[in-house]
Amino acid sequence: MEIILIWLALAMVMELILIRLVLAMVVKLNLIRLVLAMVVELIIIRLTLATLAVAMELILIRLVLVVAMEPILIRSTLIVA
């Protein structure tokens, strides 16, 4: 799940860069439109970074749970053995 979120965020950033390049080539943007496009791009990049942060936090929580559960798992295997 987290890996999917990370790839989705990276794809969004790449898509924004491509959209900006196409707009710059096809439509000769004036300064105001270019600034507005950059503001929208920054907002979406911030949302993307928030998505990445959530994904990384989920991975970290899973790692902490695995480390915390490890002694319990070792004890249960010793009892069974």
mmCIF file of N, CA and C in Angstrom, residues 25-61:
data_model
loop_
_atom_site.group_PDB
_atom_site.id
_atom_site.type_symbol
_atom_site.label_atom_id
_atom_site.label_comp_id
_atom_site.label_asym_id
_atom_site.label_seq_id
_atom_site.Cartn_x
_atom_site.Cartn_y
_atom_site.Cartn_z
ATOM 1 N N MET A 25 5.755 25.122 -24.309
ATOM 2 C CA MET A 25 6.073 24.978 -25.729
ATOM 3 C C MET A 25 4.893 25.348 -26.617
ATOM 4 N N VAL A 26 3.704 24.835 -26.284
ATOM 5 C CA VAL A 26 2.548 25.013 -27.159
ATOM 6 C C VAL A 26 1.968 26.415 -27.020
ATOM 7 N N VAL A 27 1.694 26.812 -25.792
ATOM 8 C CA VAL A 27 1.067 28.107 -25.551
ATOM 9 C C VAL A 27 2.139 29.042 -25.015
ATOM 10 N N LYS A 28 2.286 30.165 -25.656
ATOM 11 C CA LYS A 28 3.252 31.139 -25.148
ATOM 12 C C LYS A 28 2.586 31.890 -24.002
ATOM 13 N N LEU A 29 2.907 31.440 -22.805
ATOM 14 C CA LEU A 29 2.258 31.994 -21.621
ATOM 15 C C LEU A 29 2.803 33.373 -21.306
ATOM 16 N N ASN A 30 1.897 34.256 -20.903
ATOM 17 C CA ASN A 30 2.396 35.527 -20.389
ATOM 18 C C ASN A 30 2.782 35.343 -18.928
ATOM 19 N N LEU A 31 3.317 36.359 -18.315
ATOM 20 C CA LEU A 31 3.902 36.241 -16.981
ATOM 21 C C LEU A 31 2.871 35.859 -15.925
ATOM 22 N N ILE A 32 1.670 36.438 -15.999
ATOM 23 C CA ILE A 32 0.644 36.171 -14.982
ATOM 24 C C ILE A 32 0.204 34.711 -15.043
ATOM 25 N N ARG A 33 -0.022 34.212 -16.237
ATOM 26 C CA ARG A 33 -0.444 32.813 -16.365
ATOM 27 C C ARG A 33 0.658 31.857 -15.915
ATOM 28 N N LEU A 34 1.890 32.213 -16.221
ATOM 29 C CA LEU A 34 3.001 31.368 -15.800
ATOM 30 C C LEU A 34 3.101 31.313 -14.277
ATOM 31 N N VAL A 35 2.927 32.459 -13.622
ATOM 32 C CA VAL A 35 2.969 32.499 -12.159
ATOM 33 C C VAL A 35 1.815 31.697 -11.571
ATOM 34 N N LEU A 36 0.621 31.828 -12.140
ATOM 35 C CA LEU A 36 -0.531 31.054 -11.655
ATOM 36 C C LEU A 36 -0.298 29.553 -11.828
ATOM 37 N N ALA A 37 0.266 29.172 -12.958
ATOM 38 C CA ALA A 37 0.561 27.753 -13.184
ATOM 39 C C ALA A 37 1.575 27.241 -12.165
ATOM 40 N N MET A 38 2.570 28.069 -11.854
ATOM 41 C CA MET A 38 3.573 27.652 -10.877
ATOM 42 C C MET A 38 2.983 27.543 -9.477
ATOM 43 N N VAL A 39 2.048 28.439 -9.125
ATOM 44 C CA VAL A 39 1.402 28.370 -7.807
ATOM 45 C C VAL A 39 0.588 27.091 -7.684
ATOM 46 N N VAL A 40 -0.190 26.781 -8.716
ATOM 47 C CA VAL A 40 -0.976 25.543 -8.702
ATOM 48 C C VAL A 40 -0.048 24.337 -8.607
ATOM 49 N N GLU A 41 1.046 24.387 -9.342
ATOM 50 C CA GLU A 41 2.014 23.289 -9.302
ATOM 51 C C GLU A 41 2.603 23.125 -7.902
ATOM 52 N N LEU A 42 2.930 24.215 -7.245
ATOM 53 C CA LEU A 42 3.479 24.132 -5.889
ATOM 54 C C LEU A 42 2.467 23.558 -4.906
ATOM 55 N N ILE A 43 1.197 23.939 -5.058
ATOM 56 C CA ILE A 43 0.157 23.395 -4.174
ATOM 57 C C ILE A 43 0.054 21.885 -4.361
ATOM 58 N N ILE A 44 0.052 21.438 -5.607
ATOM 59 C CA ILE A 44 -0.074 20.001 -5.869
ATOM 60 C C ILE A 44 1.174 19.259 -5.390
ATOM 61 N N ILE A 45 2.351 19.882 -5.538
ATOM 62 C CA ILE A 45 3.573 19.237 -5.046
ATOM 63 C C ILE A 45 3.533 19.116 -3.526
ATOM 64 N N ARG A 46 2.993 20.129 -2.844
ATOM 65 C CA ARG A 46 2.866 20.026 -1.383
ATOM 66 C C ARG A 46 1.927 18.887 -0.997
ATOM 67 N N LEU A 47 0.826 18.734 -1.728
ATOM 68 C CA LEU A 47 -0.074 17.606 -1.461
ATOM 69 C C LEU A 47 0.635 16.280 -1.721
ATOM 70 N N THR A 48 1.446 16.252 -2.770
ATOM 71 C CA THR A 48 2.206 15.050 -3.088
ATOM 72 C C THR A 48 3.184 14.713 -1.973
ATOM 73 N N LEU A 49 3.879 15.733 -1.466
ATOM 74 C CA LEU A 49 4.819 15.498 -0.374
ATOM 75 C C LEU A 49 4.099 15.037 0.886
ATOM 76 N N ALA A 50 2.881 15.548 1.102
ATOM 77 C CA ALA A 50 2.100 15.079 2.248
ATOM 78 C C ALA A 50 1.752 13.602 2.082
ATOM 79 N N THR A 51 1.407 13.208 0.861
ATOM 80 C CA THR A 51 1.125 11.797 0.590
ATOM 81 C C THR A 51 2.361 10.941 0.844
ATOM 82 N N LEU A 52 3.525 11.429 0.399
ATOM 83 C CA LEU A 52 4.769 10.703 0.650
ATOM 84 C C LEU A 52 5.051 10.585 2.141
ATOM 85 N N ALA A 53 4.788 11.658 2.875
ATOM 86 C CA ALA A 53 5.037 11.628 4.321
ATOM 87 C C ALA A 53 4.146 10.601 5.008
ATOM 88 N N VAL A 54 2.886 10.524 4.583
ATOM 89 C CA VAL A 54 1.968 9.539 5.163
ATOM 90 C C VAL A 54 2.455 8.124 4.855
ATOM 91 N N ALA A 55 2.893 7.897 3.632
ATOM 92 C CA ALA A 55 3.380 6.569 3.256
ATOM 93 C C ALA A 55 4.618 6.191 4.062
ATOM 94 N N MET A 56 5.543 7.133 4.211
ATOM 95 C CA MET A 56 6.752 6.845 4.980
ATOM 96 C C MET A 56 6.422 6.610 6.452
ATOM 97 N N GLU A 57 5.449 7.341 6.966
ATOM 98 C CA GLU A 57 5.047 7.148 8.363
ATOM 99 C C GLU A 57 4.428 5.765 8.563
ATOM 100 N N LEU A 58 3.632 5.314 7.604
ATOM 101 C CA LEU A 58 3.053 3.974 7.698
ATOM 102 C C LEU A 58 4.139 2.902 7.685
ATOM 103 N N ILE A 59 5.153 3.089 6.835
ATOM 104 C CA ILE A 59 6.266 2.136 6.802
ATOM 105 C C ILE A 59 6.991 2.125 8.140
ATOM 106 N N LEU A 60 7.224 3.314 8.706
ATOM 107 C CA LEU A 60 7.911 3.415 9.991
ATOM 108 C C LEU A 60 7.109 2.747 11.104
ATOM 109 N N ILE A 61 5.789 2.941 11.102
ATOM 110 C CA ILE A 61 4.936 2.310 12.118
ATOM 111 C C ILE A 61 5.026 0.790 12.002
#
